[in-house]
Every structure is written in structure tokens, then in C-alpha cells.
Amino acid sequence: MGRISPRFFGLGAALLAAAGASAADWPGWRGPARDGRIAAFTAPGAWPGTLSKLWSVEVGEGHSSPVVAGGKVFVLSRQGEEERVAALSPADGRTLWSASYPAPYQMNPAAFSHGKGPKATPAWADGRLFTFGISGILSAFDAEKGTLLWRKDFTGRFKTTSPLYGTATSPLVDGSRVIVWAGGHGQGALLAFDAATGKELWAQPVDGPGYASPVVAEMAGVRQLVTQSEGQLLGISLERGEVLWQAPFSTEYTQNSVTPLVMGDVVIVSGLDKGLAAMRIVKKGAGFALEPVWRNEEVPLYLSSPVLAGDRVCGISHKRKGQLFCVDAKTGKTAWATTGRDGEHASILAAGDLLVVLTDGADLVVAKASGAAYQELARYRVADSATWAHPVVDGREILVKDLKHLARWRLE
């Protein structure tokens, strides 16, 4: 594959600086660079047998992940037929402010067990909080006071305002823009709005939304947005919303759910029964092209997104009722995989050589990415209900959202 460029690994710091966040913040989906990597974590000399629960509060239903920024914890959830946005005190879980709005939603029977959401994770930047509800309502709040700054409801613009199984693409903030996939199955658009005013800056109706969230990376010398849509893998100009490159990518039942992982000029993608593939973005004349680098059919991903841990790409495959795995980032060769039955889903974070894995069955697992076989270092029970939201590791403390509660645990 060649050398992995260091450009991407410095991008998280650049995004933090641009958005006014601190190095300790976790301001959106999968962290500062949306790649699941924990920038600073010191492992204990010996992993404790249990975690200490600092607090637990009922915040409402849904699988939207908490975010930490500006000295607050933010969470988007559902209470009855309303969606609720709340800012909590990190010290004790006390509600500092909350705001609710009507959000009736009819579930697709195929997604009934997942509830009425919300599923998309908020994004914090420059003192503003952006949320994207299960039915596609985009809101901007003053993160300090909870005041609504502006809101977009796409009713009438598209045939439907959310895809088949509900909106799951998390909003992305890039400088002064907030970007979302709006619309539903068969018709939608990637939209950019001015973060301060809500003014629409550009629209790209190339496809409807999938369930994966976009990322920003510099590829082939061009800083761009990389994303899966309903049926495409795409590179999009951040300035004007133009399609830079695209490739057909679709899964059975229209379930593109895996956030792309970018390493320099290489993008790694997967989907239900689609294998795990690495492709390089290259300049070709006036445009761009994708060149295959490697492919691994042994470990396809379904609902979970991979992470880069050292020189390995790690994730959970849907095969064998859930297999944790790591593959060589250069060759795609499987380094190790568990025997299976690890869960339908897992949220995976990487801290150097460590993997922090939260299964949908509420087990928080710590394992090593390196080695020739799976090495589990610790396992903790952290909830009494399903845990589909990503955890947030904040120093030696961990935030976990289950079906209705948010809890803060300490690694003693």
C-alpha cells in the first residue's frame, strides 16, 4: 500500500483549533477527527476488577452518543413524542439546561427493536450545538444557554425527511459550515449551512442519505468530505459541494452504515456482506480516481465503524454473531479474530495499542490491538439495557449511554 501519510493524523488537532474545542473535548461523532481515536490516555499498571459509578441519570431514549465540550456533557434523546436536547454537569449529571420540540415518528417495522431514536450524534463547535433528529430536524442551539438559534425542517422539500430506518448520519461542522445528509430513501441531498445563521450555502442532490456519517480528510492533495450515501462512496468539495469522485457502493436492504476510515490517501470502507476494502484516491487528469489497494472478505462490517490502532485496522464483523478483529493496515491480512458471539454491534475506540469496546450487550471490553491473537485485558458490566451509543473516554472516566440513562464511570 505504501507509506501512510501523516497528514490525516494531524487533522484532528486542526479541526479542534478551527472549532474552538480543547484537546480534552469530544465534540461530536467518534471524537474530534470522527475516527474513534483517543488522543491522550494512560493505561493503569493493572486493570481493576470493577469500575466505580460516579453518577447515573435518566435522560431519555435513543442511541445518540453523548458529546463533551465547553465544560458540559450534551445529549440528544427522546421523551414521548418529543426530542430533548440537554446540557449536563460532568461532575454530577445535573441538568444545566434542556430544550424539547415535537418529533412524532413512525418506525419502520424492520427497525422496531431499535426504537424511535434519535440515532445521530450532536456536533459542538464555537459555542454552538447542532442536533439532527430521527425524522431529519436540524437544530442549532447556543451551547451555553440552550437558546434555539435556528432550525431546519425539510418537510415538503423531499419525498420523505428521513431514510427507511430513521436519520442516523451525524452532522459535521467544518469551519463556519455545518453539513448534513437530508431527505430519505430515493431522494435527498448533502446540504451545507452557515453555522451562525442557518443560511444554506450549497446543496448536492447526488443521492439520498445512508446511515454512515461523513468525515473530512485531505486526499490526493485536496481537503474534502468523504462519505457513504444510500448507494455511493463519495468525495465532495467542502467549498462548493461538487462531487470530486464517486463509486457505486450499496448493500442489501439499503443499509450503508459504516463511517469511512481514512489513512492518508487511502479510504477503507465496508458494508453488510461486502468485505473490508481499501482504495487509494489519486489525481487523474483534471479529476480523481479510485485504485484498489487490498480487500479482505473475511471480516465485513455491518453497523459498526472501524478504527486505526497502531498499524492495524480493527472492528467488529457481523459474521459468527459478531467477531472482533484486527487486520494489517498495509496489506489487509487478518492479524486475529475472535471466535464470535461478541454481539450484533460494538462501538470501538482506539488509544494507542488499546481497543476500548462497548458491545450492544453493555460490556465494556479493553483489549490489545497488537499480537497474533486476541488479548482481552479487562471486561466490565456498565448498564442493564442495550448500549448502542458510542462511549466517551475522558481521562480515567467513561461516559456510557444505555437505552434511557447516561452514566459516568471511573477507572480507579
mmCIF file of C-alpha atoms in Angstrom:
data_model
loop_
_atom_site.group_PDB
_atom_site.id
_atom_site.type_symbol
_atom_site.label_atom_id
_atom_site.label_comp_id
_atom_site.label_asym_id
_atom_site.label_seq_id
_atom_site.Cartn_x
_atom_site.Cartn_y
_atom_site.Cartn_z
ATOM 1 C CA MET A 1 0.000 0.000 0.000
ATOM 2 C CA GLY A 2 2.929 2.309 0.578
ATOM 3 C CA ARG A 3 3.534 4.710 3.431
ATOM 4 C CA ILE A 4 0.512 6.026 5.284
ATOM 5 C CA SER A 5 0.635 9.805 5.128
ATOM 6 C CA PRO A 6 0.845 11.681 8.437
ATOM 7 C CA ARG A 7 -1.457 14.390 7.094
ATOM 8 C CA PHE A 8 -4.596 12.740 8.406
ATOM 9 C CA PHE A 9 -3.233 12.148 11.884
ATOM 10 C CA GLY A 10 -2.713 15.894 12.362
ATOM 11 C CA LEU A 11 -6.162 16.727 11.051
ATOM 12 C CA GLY A 12 -7.887 16.180 14.388
ATOM 13 C CA ALA A 13 -5.812 18.924 16.015
ATOM 14 C CA ALA A 14 -6.547 21.260 13.122
ATOM 15 C CA LEU A 15 -10.280 20.611 13.415
ATOM 16 C CA LEU A 16 -10.148 21.251 17.154
ATOM 17 C CA ALA A 17 -8.385 24.566 16.675
ATOM 18 C CA ALA A 18 -10.829 25.651 13.992
ATOM 19 C CA ALA A 19 -13.846 24.716 16.090
ATOM 20 C CA GLY A 20 -12.616 26.282 19.326
ATOM 21 C CA ALA A 21 -12.509 22.955 21.190
ATOM 22 C CA SER A 22 -9.830 21.875 23.647
ATOM 23 C CA ALA A 23 -7.727 18.735 23.426
ATOM 24 C CA ALA A 24 -9.851 17.139 26.176
ATOM 25 C CA ASP A 25 -13.132 17.681 24.317
ATOM 26 C CA TRP A 26 -15.100 15.020 22.465
ATOM 27 C CA PRO A 27 -17.208 17.374 20.344
ATOM 28 C CA GLY A 28 -19.042 15.006 18.003
ATOM 29 C CA TRP A 29 -19.416 11.626 16.361
ATOM 30 C CA ARG A 30 -16.433 9.383 17.232
ATOM 31 C CA GLY A 31 -14.422 12.310 18.581
ATOM 32 C CA PRO A 32 -12.515 15.340 17.233
ATOM 33 C CA ALA A 33 -11.497 13.727 13.918
ATOM 34 C CA ARG A 34 -14.545 11.386 13.753
ATOM 35 C CA ASP A 35 -12.212 8.365 13.723
ATOM 36 C CA GLY A 36 -12.684 6.870 17.194
ATOM 37 C CA ARG A 37 -9.130 7.647 18.335
ATOM 38 C CA ILE A 38 -8.474 8.780 21.908
ATOM 39 C CA ALA A 39 -5.663 11.327 21.772
ATOM 40 C CA ALA A 40 -4.398 11.022 25.346
ATOM 41 C CA PHE A 41 -4.910 8.022 27.603
ATOM 42 C CA THR A 42 -2.568 6.448 30.126
ATOM 43 C CA ALA A 43 -3.411 2.839 30.888
ATOM 44 C CA PRO A 44 -3.252 1.726 34.532
ATOM 45 C CA GLY A 45 -0.439 -0.556 35.618
ATOM 46 C CA ALA A 46 -3.063 -3.172 36.449
ATOM 47 C CA TRP A 47 -6.667 -3.074 35.287
ATOM 48 C CA PRO A 48 -9.104 -3.000 38.239
ATOM 49 C CA GLY A 49 -11.700 -5.699 38.741
ATOM 50 C CA THR A 50 -14.574 -3.192 38.686
ATOM 51 C CA LEU A 51 -15.360 0.376 37.713
ATOM 52 C CA SER A 52 -16.754 2.975 40.115
ATOM 53 C CA LYS A 53 -20.044 4.567 39.097
ATOM 54 C CA LEU A 54 -19.904 8.301 39.787
ATOM 55 C CA TRP A 55 -23.458 9.067 38.725
ATOM 56 C CA SER A 56 -26.331 7.887 36.542
ATOM 57 C CA VAL A 57 -29.268 9.980 35.352
ATOM 58 C CA GLU A 58 -32.297 9.244 33.198
ATOM 59 C CA VAL A 59 -32.057 11.346 30.048
ATOM 60 C CA GLY A 60 -34.480 9.673 27.628
ATOM 61 C CA GLU A 61 -34.440 7.023 24.930
ATOM 62 C CA GLY A 62 -32.277 6.740 21.850
ATOM 63 C CA HIS A 63 -28.852 5.747 20.575
ATOM 64 C CA SER A 64 -27.381 9.209 20.011
ATOM 65 C CA SER A 65 -23.942 9.401 21.623
ATOM 66 C CA PRO A 66 -23.022 11.967 24.279
ATOM 67 C CA VAL A 67 -20.538 14.720 23.459
ATOM 68 C CA VAL A 68 -18.263 16.631 25.806
ATOM 69 C CA ALA A 69 -17.227 20.236 25.105
ATOM 70 C CA GLY A 70 -17.078 23.619 26.770
ATOM 71 C CA GLY A 71 -17.207 22.085 30.243
ATOM 72 C CA LYS A 72 -20.531 20.347 29.617
ATOM 73 C CA VAL A 73 -21.923 16.977 28.556
ATOM 74 C CA PHE A 74 -24.577 17.173 25.828
ATOM 75 C CA VAL A 75 -27.110 14.507 24.958
ATOM 76 C CA LEU A 76 -29.934 14.223 22.428
ATOM 77 C CA SER A 77 -32.767 11.846 23.344
ATOM 78 C CA ARG A 78 -36.480 11.110 23.061
ATOM 79 C CA GLN A 79 -39.143 11.586 25.723
ATOM 80 C CA GLY A 80 -42.542 10.500 24.466
ATOM 81 C CA GLU A 81 -43.254 12.219 21.158
ATOM 82 C CA GLU A 82 -40.647 14.922 21.714
ATOM 83 C CA GLU A 83 -36.906 15.079 21.197
ATOM 84 C CA ARG A 84 -34.948 16.593 24.078
ATOM 85 C CA VAL A 85 -31.560 18.302 23.974
ATOM 86 C CA ALA A 86 -29.838 18.691 27.330
ATOM 87 C CA ALA A 87 -26.598 20.033 28.783
ATOM 88 C CA LEU A 88 -25.411 18.225 31.911
ATOM 89 C CA SER A 89 -22.800 18.893 34.549
ATOM 90 C CA PRO A 90 -19.868 16.471 34.143
ATOM 91 C CA ALA A 91 -19.426 16.426 37.924
ATOM 92 C CA ASP A 92 -22.842 15.075 38.925
ATOM 93 C CA GLY A 93 -25.082 14.711 35.832
ATOM 94 C CA ARG A 94 -27.253 17.632 36.927
ATOM 95 C CA THR A 95 -29.240 19.213 34.075
ATOM 96 C CA LEU A 96 -27.925 22.696 33.304
ATOM 97 C CA TRP A 97 -30.417 23.379 30.546
ATOM 98 C CA SER A 98 -32.766 21.440 28.307
ATOM 99 C CA ALA A 99 -34.899 22.143 25.268
ATOM 100 C CA SER A 100 -37.596 19.996 23.666
ATOM 101 C CA TYR A 101 -39.543 20.075 20.429
ATOM 102 C CA PRO A 102 -42.277 17.896 18.860
ATOM 103 C CA ALA A 103 -40.842 14.957 16.910
ATOM 104 C CA PRO A 104 -43.526 12.363 16.151
ATOM 105 C CA TYR A 105 -42.059 9.425 14.257
ATOM 106 C CA GLN A 106 -43.449 6.229 12.742
ATOM 107 C CA MET A 107 -40.957 3.367 12.888
ATOM 108 C CA ASN A 108 -40.289 1.023 10.011
ATOM 109 C CA PRO A 109 -41.335 -2.449 11.271
ATOM 110 C CA ALA A 110 -37.884 -3.788 10.336
ATOM 111 C CA ALA A 111 -36.280 -1.370 12.814
ATOM 112 C CA PHE A 112 -38.883 -1.675 15.568
ATOM 113 C CA SER A 113 -36.453 -3.171 18.089
ATOM 114 C CA HIS A 114 -34.188 -0.121 17.762
ATOM 115 C CA GLY A 115 -36.859 2.291 18.944
ATOM 116 C CA LYS A 116 -37.755 5.774 17.748
ATOM 117 C CA GLY A 117 -34.273 7.160 18.167
ATOM 118 C CA PRO A 118 -32.711 9.620 17.890
ATOM 119 C CA LYS A 119 -29.603 8.000 16.397
ATOM 120 C CA ALA A 120 -27.417 10.857 15.113
ATOM 121 C CA THR A 121 -24.826 12.327 17.483
ATOM 122 C CA PRO A 122 -24.785 16.105 18.056
ATOM 123 C CA ALA A 123 -21.844 18.276 16.981
ATOM 124 C CA TRP A 124 -20.368 21.104 19.094
ATOM 125 C CA ALA A 125 -18.309 23.973 17.674
ATOM 126 C CA ASP A 126 -17.636 27.597 18.620
ATOM 127 C CA GLY A 127 -20.175 27.593 21.429
ATOM 128 C CA ARG A 128 -22.961 26.136 19.309
ATOM 129 C CA LEU A 129 -24.564 22.691 19.454
ATOM 130 C CA PHE A 130 -26.067 21.133 16.313
ATOM 131 C CA THR A 131 -28.530 18.235 16.536
ATOM 132 C CA PHE A 132 -30.169 16.113 13.841
ATOM 133 C CA GLY A 133 -33.272 14.255 14.964
ATOM 134 C CA ILE A 134 -34.650 10.878 13.886
ATOM 135 C CA SER A 135 -37.064 12.495 11.396
ATOM 136 C CA GLY A 136 -34.454 14.877 9.970
ATOM 137 C CA ILE A 137 -34.991 18.046 12.034
ATOM 138 C CA LEU A 138 -31.755 20.051 12.144
ATOM 139 C CA SER A 139 -31.368 22.456 15.076
ATOM 140 C CA ALA A 140 -28.686 24.882 16.233
ATOM 141 C CA PHE A 141 -28.515 25.859 19.912
ATOM 142 C CA ASP A 142 -26.468 28.265 21.977
ATOM 143 C CA ALA A 143 -24.467 25.658 23.886
ATOM 144 C CA GLU A 144 -24.097 27.844 26.982
ATOM 145 C CA LYS A 145 -27.726 28.899 27.433
ATOM 146 C CA GLY A 146 -29.745 26.374 25.426
ATOM 147 C CA THR A 147 -31.367 29.075 23.293
ATOM 148 C CA LEU A 148 -32.521 27.918 19.864
ATOM 149 C CA LEU A 149 -30.541 29.823 17.206
ATOM 150 C CA TRP A 150 -32.148 28.352 14.092
ATOM 151 C CA ARG A 151 -33.906 25.203 12.852
ATOM 152 C CA LYS A 152 -34.467 23.409 9.530
ATOM 153 C CA ASP A 153 -37.392 21.076 8.854
ATOM 154 C CA PHE A 154 -37.190 19.575 5.359
ATOM 155 C CA THR A 155 -40.867 18.666 5.064
ATOM 156 C CA GLY A 156 -42.011 19.387 1.508
ATOM 157 C CA ARG A 157 -38.510 19.641 0.102
ATOM 158 C CA PHE A 158 -38.027 15.875 -0.204
ATOM 159 C CA LYS A 159 -40.475 12.978 -0.561
ATOM 160 C CA THR A 160 -39.515 11.903 2.955
ATOM 161 C CA THR A 161 -37.337 13.663 5.517
ATOM 162 C CA SER A 162 -35.513 10.574 6.776
ATOM 163 C CA PRO A 163 -34.313 7.269 5.295
ATOM 164 C CA LEU A 164 -36.084 3.934 5.799
ATOM 165 C CA TYR A 165 -34.790 3.270 9.310
ATOM 166 C CA GLY A 166 -34.523 6.830 10.595
ATOM 167 C CA THR A 167 -31.901 9.558 10.360
ATOM 168 C CA ALA A 168 -28.522 8.336 11.642
ATOM 169 C CA THR A 169 -25.930 10.497 9.837
ATOM 170 C CA SER A 170 -24.366 12.807 12.399
ATOM 171 C CA PRO A 171 -23.940 16.493 11.480
ATOM 172 C CA LEU A 172 -20.409 17.639 10.670
ATOM 173 C CA VAL A 173 -19.004 21.102 11.384
ATOM 174 C CA ASP A 174 -16.189 22.363 9.171
ATOM 175 C CA GLY A 175 -15.137 25.903 9.970
ATOM 176 C CA SER A 176 -18.186 28.119 9.501
ATOM 177 C CA ARG A 177 -20.266 25.369 7.851
ATOM 178 C CA VAL A 178 -22.496 22.661 9.285
ATOM 179 C CA ILE A 179 -23.117 19.795 6.837
ATOM 180 C CA VAL A 180 -25.879 17.157 6.894
ATOM 181 C CA TRP A 181 -27.382 14.495 4.660
ATOM 182 C CA ALA A 182 -31.074 15.434 4.381
ATOM 183 C CA GLY A 183 -34.004 13.649 2.771
ATOM 184 C CA GLY A 184 -34.881 9.989 2.597
ATOM 185 C CA HIS A 185 -34.890 6.836 0.537
ATOM 186 C CA GLY A 186 -34.557 7.599 -3.171
ATOM 187 C CA GLN A 187 -34.314 11.376 -2.812
ATOM 188 C CA GLY A 188 -32.111 13.604 -0.719
ATOM 189 C CA ALA A 189 -29.169 15.968 -0.735
ATOM 190 C CA LEU A 190 -25.980 16.758 1.075
ATOM 191 C CA LEU A 191 -26.519 20.275 2.433
ATOM 192 C CA ALA A 192 -24.198 22.905 3.898
ATOM 193 C CA PHE A 193 -25.478 25.743 6.087
ATOM 194 C CA ASP A 194 -23.841 28.748 7.649
ATOM 195 C CA ALA A 195 -23.320 27.630 11.250
ATOM 196 C CA ALA A 196 -24.178 31.045 12.703
ATOM 197 C CA THR A 197 -27.265 31.948 10.677
ATOM 198 C CA GLY A 198 -28.600 28.747 9.099
ATOM 199 C CA LYS A 199 -28.323 30.216 5.612
ATOM 200 C CA GLU A 200 -27.984 27.466 3.003
ATOM 201 C CA LEU A 201 -24.587 27.616 1.316
ATOM 202 C CA TRP A 202 -24.802 24.740 -1.137
ATOM 203 C CA ALA A 203 -26.777 21.600 -1.953
ATOM 204 C CA GLN A 204 -25.572 18.417 -3.636
ATOM 205 C CA PRO A 205 -28.502 16.158 -4.656
ATOM 206 C CA VAL A 206 -26.267 13.330 -5.890
ATOM 207 C CA ASP A 207 -28.026 10.734 -3.717
ATOM 208 C CA GLY A 208 -30.185 10.081 -0.693
ATOM 209 C CA PRO A 209 -28.646 9.603 2.748
ATOM 210 C CA GLY A 210 -27.381 6.320 4.083
ATOM 211 C CA TYR A 211 -26.676 5.790 7.781
ATOM 212 C CA ALA A 212 -22.915 6.396 7.809
ATOM 213 C CA SER A 213 -21.540 9.769 8.911
ATOM 214 C CA PRO A 214 -19.206 11.897 6.764
ATOM 215 C CA VAL A 215 -15.592 12.706 7.644
ATOM 216 C CA VAL A 216 -13.168 15.395 6.485
ATOM 217 C CA ALA A 217 -9.724 14.448 5.155
ATOM 218 C CA GLU A 218 -7.029 15.658 2.799
ATOM 219 C CA MET A 219 -6.793 13.142 -0.046
ATOM 220 C CA ALA A 220 -4.775 13.434 -3.244
ATOM 221 C CA GLY A 221 -3.805 16.932 -2.128
ATOM 222 C CA VAL A 222 -7.377 18.177 -1.730
ATOM 223 C CA ARG A 223 -9.197 18.676 1.555
ATOM 224 C CA GLN A 224 -12.629 17.146 1.111
ATOM 225 C CA LEU A 225 -15.640 15.434 2.653
ATOM 226 C CA VAL A 226 -15.686 11.630 2.377
ATOM 227 C CA THR A 227 -18.906 9.738 2.925
ATOM 228 C CA GLN A 228 -21.169 6.829 2.116
ATOM 229 C CA SER A 229 -24.606 7.745 0.828
ATOM 230 C CA GLU A 230 -27.549 5.480 0.069
ATOM 231 C CA GLY A 231 -25.754 3.892 -2.867
ATOM 232 C CA GLN A 232 -22.392 5.618 -3.331
ATOM 233 C CA LEU A 233 -18.962 6.183 -1.873
ATOM 234 C CA LEU A 234 -18.228 9.862 -2.443
ATOM 235 C CA GLY A 235 -15.652 12.610 -2.202
ATOM 236 C CA ILE A 236 -17.247 16.064 -2.021
ATOM 237 C CA SER A 237 -15.764 19.565 -2.270
ATOM 238 C CA LEU A 238 -16.209 21.389 1.019
ATOM 239 C CA GLU A 239 -16.286 24.807 -0.591
ATOM 240 C CA ARG A 240 -18.963 24.257 -3.233
ATOM 241 C CA GLY A 241 -20.401 20.801 -2.669
ATOM 242 C CA GLU A 242 -19.170 19.473 -6.014
ATOM 243 C CA VAL A 243 -18.655 15.732 -6.475
ATOM 244 C CA LEU A 244 -14.899 15.146 -6.784
ATOM 245 C CA TRP A 245 -15.130 11.370 -7.194
ATOM 246 C CA GLN A 246 -17.669 8.633 -6.657
ATOM 247 C CA ALA A 247 -18.059 4.886 -6.853
ATOM 248 C CA PRO A 248 -21.177 2.706 -6.598
ATOM 249 C CA PHE A 249 -21.444 1.123 -3.152
ATOM 250 C CA SER A 250 -24.628 -0.438 -1.839
ATOM 251 C CA THR A 251 -25.705 -3.222 0.466
ATOM 252 C CA GLU A 252 -28.741 -5.443 0.733
ATOM 253 C CA TYR A 253 -31.787 -3.667 2.188
ATOM 254 C CA THR A 254 -30.109 -0.274 1.556
ATOM 255 C CA GLN A 255 -28.072 -0.259 4.765
ATOM 256 C CA ASN A 256 -24.839 1.674 4.137
ATOM 257 C CA SER A 257 -23.939 2.252 7.783
ATOM 258 C CA VAL A 258 -20.138 2.253 8.115
ATOM 259 C CA THR A 259 -18.378 5.593 8.546
ATOM 260 C CA PRO A 260 -15.339 5.581 6.185
ATOM 261 C CA LEU A 261 -11.878 5.364 7.762
ATOM 262 C CA VAL A 262 -9.228 7.476 6.045
ATOM 263 C CA MET A 263 -5.444 6.897 6.164
ATOM 264 C CA GLY A 264 -3.623 9.460 4.070
ATOM 265 C CA ASP A 265 -4.875 8.980 0.510
ATOM 266 C CA VAL A 266 -6.473 5.628 1.341
ATOM 267 C CA VAL A 267 -10.112 5.189 2.330
ATOM 268 C CA ILE A 268 -11.338 1.995 3.995
ATOM 269 C CA VAL A 269 -14.969 1.031 3.572
ATOM 270 C CA SER A 270 -17.241 -1.885 4.328
ATOM 271 C CA GLY A 271 -20.877 -2.903 4.496
ATOM 272 C CA LEU A 272 -23.204 -5.825 5.062
ATOM 273 C CA ASP A 273 -21.618 -8.841 3.305
ATOM 274 C CA LYS A 274 -19.352 -6.501 1.277
ATOM 275 C CA GLY A 275 -15.992 -7.380 2.807
ATOM 276 C CA LEU A 276 -13.463 -4.808 4.028
ATOM 277 C CA ALA A 277 -11.747 -2.832 1.262
ATOM 278 C CA ALA A 278 -9.022 -0.200 0.988
ATOM 279 C CA MET A 279 -8.890 2.143 -2.004
ATOM 280 C CA ARG A 280 -6.489 4.961 -2.829
ATOM 281 C CA ILE A 281 -7.725 8.283 -4.167
ATOM 282 C CA VAL A 282 -5.393 9.536 -6.937
ATOM 283 C CA LYS A 283 -5.324 12.536 -9.258
ATOM 284 C CA LYS A 284 -6.186 11.573 -12.815
ATOM 285 C CA GLY A 285 -6.095 14.401 -15.319
ATOM 286 C CA ALA A 286 -8.431 17.119 -14.132
ATOM 287 C CA GLY A 287 -10.233 14.739 -11.797
ATOM 288 C CA PHE A 288 -9.745 11.872 -9.374
ATOM 289 C CA ALA A 289 -9.947 8.105 -9.488
ATOM 290 C CA LEU A 290 -10.058 5.200 -7.027
ATOM 291 C CA GLU A 291 -7.417 2.481 -7.191
ATOM 292 C CA PRO A 292 -7.861 -0.778 -5.261
ATOM 293 C CA VAL A 293 -5.220 -1.404 -2.580
ATOM 294 C CA TRP A 294 -6.466 -4.525 -0.796
ATOM 295 C CA ARG A 295 -9.621 -6.417 0.043
ATOM 296 C CA ASN A 296 -10.484 -8.769 2.910
ATOM 297 C CA GLU A 297 -13.647 -10.852 2.532
ATOM 298 C CA GLU A 298 -13.283 -12.487 5.962
ATOM 299 C CA VAL A 299 -14.368 -9.550 8.116
ATOM 300 C CA PRO A 300 -17.164 -7.410 6.637
ATOM 301 C CA LEU A 301 -18.718 -4.754 8.882
ATOM 302 C CA TYR A 302 -22.412 -4.038 9.157
ATOM 303 C CA LEU A 303 -23.447 -1.381 11.701
ATOM 304 C CA SER A 304 -20.123 -0.637 13.386
ATOM 305 C CA SER A 305 -17.298 1.568 12.098
ATOM 306 C CA PRO A 306 -13.594 0.583 12.209
ATOM 307 C CA VAL A 307 -10.680 2.299 13.950
ATOM 308 C CA LEU A 308 -6.954 2.543 13.280
ATOM 309 C CA ALA A 309 -4.890 1.242 16.217
ATOM 310 C CA GLY A 310 -1.177 1.452 15.506
ATOM 311 C CA ASP A 311 -0.627 -0.276 12.179
ATOM 312 C CA ARG A 312 -3.894 -2.212 12.323
ATOM 313 C CA VAL A 313 -7.477 -1.600 11.285
ATOM 314 C CA CYS A 314 -9.818 -3.054 13.902
ATOM 315 C CA GLY A 315 -13.554 -3.530 14.125
ATOM 316 C CA ILE A 316 -16.377 -5.983 14.668
ATOM 317 C CA SER A 317 -17.631 -8.130 11.812
ATOM 318 C CA HIS A 318 -21.221 -9.317 11.655
ATOM 319 C CA LYS A 319 -20.020 -12.853 10.911
ATOM 320 C CA ARG A 320 -20.293 -15.576 13.581
ATOM 321 C CA LYS A 321 -22.742 -13.380 15.514
ATOM 322 C CA GLY A 322 -20.071 -10.741 15.952
ATOM 323 C CA GLN A 323 -16.314 -11.146 15.618
ATOM 324 C CA LEU A 324 -13.857 -8.605 16.937
ATOM 325 C CA PHE A 325 -10.863 -8.432 14.594
ATOM 326 C CA CYS A 326 -7.739 -6.573 13.537
ATOM 327 C CA VAL A 327 -6.176 -6.580 10.057
ATOM 328 C CA ASP A 328 -2.837 -5.237 8.833
ATOM 329 C CA ALA A 329 -3.449 -1.690 7.575
ATOM 330 C CA LYS A 330 -0.938 -2.093 4.728
ATOM 331 C CA THR A 331 -1.983 -5.496 3.380
ATOM 332 C CA GLY A 332 -5.482 -6.138 4.734
ATOM 333 C CA LYS A 333 -4.399 -9.549 6.006
ATOM 334 C CA THR A 334 -6.272 -10.695 9.103
ATOM 335 C CA ALA A 335 -3.994 -10.487 12.162
ATOM 336 C CA TRP A 336 -6.505 -12.007 14.554
ATOM 337 C CA ALA A 337 -10.232 -12.506 15.037
ATOM 338 C CA THR A 338 -12.270 -13.805 17.947
ATOM 339 C CA THR A 339 -14.333 -16.969 17.693
ATOM 340 C CA GLY A 340 -17.539 -14.949 17.575
ATOM 341 C CA ARG A 341 -20.687 -14.177 19.582
ATOM 342 C CA ASP A 342 -19.318 -10.795 20.613
ATOM 343 C CA GLY A 343 -22.598 -9.013 19.825
ATOM 344 C CA GLU A 344 -24.665 -7.582 16.992
ATOM 345 C CA HIS A 345 -22.858 -4.269 17.340
ATOM 346 C CA ALA A 346 -19.932 -2.677 19.127
ATOM 347 C CA SER A 347 -18.675 0.888 19.444
ATOM 348 C CA ILE A 348 -14.884 0.776 19.206
ATOM 349 C CA LEU A 349 -12.326 3.363 20.291
ATOM 350 C CA ALA A 350 -8.552 3.185 19.951
ATOM 351 C CA ALA A 351 -5.994 4.519 22.429
ATOM 352 C CA GLY A 352 -2.603 3.682 21.001
ATOM 353 C CA ASP A 353 -2.403 -0.113 21.032
ATOM 354 C CA LEU A 354 -5.524 -0.455 23.182
ATOM 355 C CA LEU A 355 -9.070 -1.070 21.982
ATOM 356 C CA VAL A 356 -11.952 0.152 24.141
ATOM 357 C CA VAL A 357 -15.025 -1.763 23.011
ATOM 358 C CA LEU A 358 -18.614 -1.186 24.158
ATOM 359 C CA THR A 359 -20.842 -4.023 22.985
ATOM 360 C CA ASP A 360 -24.572 -3.641 22.459
ATOM 361 C CA GLY A 361 -24.933 -6.036 25.398
ATOM 362 C CA ALA A 362 -23.424 -3.425 27.794
ATOM 363 C CA ASP A 363 -19.995 -4.992 28.197
ATOM 364 C CA LEU A 364 -17.072 -2.559 28.182
ATOM 365 C CA VAL A 365 -14.051 -4.521 26.986
ATOM 366 C CA VAL A 366 -10.390 -3.491 26.885
ATOM 367 C CA ALA A 367 -8.155 -5.480 24.527
ATOM 368 C CA LYS A 368 -4.837 -5.178 22.731
ATOM 369 C CA ALA A 369 -4.802 -4.492 19.006
ATOM 370 C CA SER A 370 -1.323 -5.951 18.533
ATOM 371 C CA GLY A 371 -0.276 -9.571 18.774
ATOM 372 C CA ALA A 372 -1.080 -12.712 16.858
ATOM 373 C CA ALA A 373 -4.229 -13.483 18.869
ATOM 374 C CA TYR A 374 -6.994 -11.671 20.741
ATOM 375 C CA GLN A 375 -5.784 -10.456 24.138
ATOM 376 C CA GLU A 376 -8.513 -9.254 26.489
ATOM 377 C CA LEU A 377 -7.209 -7.121 29.356
ATOM 378 C CA ALA A 378 -10.428 -6.237 31.172
ATOM 379 C CA ARG A 379 -14.207 -6.553 30.937
ATOM 380 C CA TYR A 380 -16.809 -4.536 32.841
ATOM 381 C CA ARG A 381 -20.607 -4.548 33.000
ATOM 382 C CA VAL A 382 -21.739 -0.933 32.562
ATOM 383 C CA ALA A 383 -25.538 -0.983 32.036
ATOM 384 C CA ASP A 384 -28.703 -3.016 32.434
ATOM 385 C CA SER A 385 -30.058 -2.269 28.956
ATOM 386 C CA ALA A 386 -28.744 -2.104 25.389
ATOM 387 C CA THR A 387 -25.786 0.196 24.684
ATOM 388 C CA TRP A 388 -25.748 1.250 21.031
ATOM 389 C CA ALA A 389 -24.336 4.748 21.596
ATOM 390 C CA HIS A 390 -20.592 5.363 21.471
ATOM 391 C CA PRO A 391 -18.902 5.794 24.858
ATOM 392 C CA VAL A 392 -16.748 8.817 25.619
ATOM 393 C CA VAL A 393 -13.420 8.303 27.389
ATOM 394 C CA ASP A 394 -12.490 11.436 29.348
ATOM 395 C CA GLY A 395 -9.175 10.829 31.094
ATOM 396 C CA ARG A 396 -9.801 7.959 33.509
ATOM 397 C CA GLU A 397 -13.574 8.413 33.305
ATOM 398 C CA ILE A 398 -16.030 6.932 30.804
ATOM 399 C CA LEU A 399 -19.500 8.137 29.772
ATOM 400 C CA VAL A 400 -21.945 5.393 28.766
ATOM 401 C CA LYS A 401 -25.431 5.954 27.306
ATOM 402 C CA ASP A 402 -27.777 2.977 27.550
ATOM 403 C CA LEU A 403 -31.404 2.839 26.429
ATOM 404 C CA LYS A 404 -32.599 5.596 28.787
ATOM 405 C CA HIS A 405 -29.730 6.548 31.090
ATOM 406 C CA LEU A 406 -26.380 8.297 30.926
ATOM 407 C CA ALA A 407 -23.784 7.146 33.438
ATOM 408 C CA ARG A 408 -20.271 8.270 34.313
ATOM 409 C CA TRP A 409 -17.804 5.606 35.412
ATOM 410 C CA ARG A 410 -14.309 5.972 36.835
ATOM 411 C CA LEU A 411 -11.352 3.715 36.201
ATOM 412 C CA GLU A 412 -9.773 3.520 39.663
#
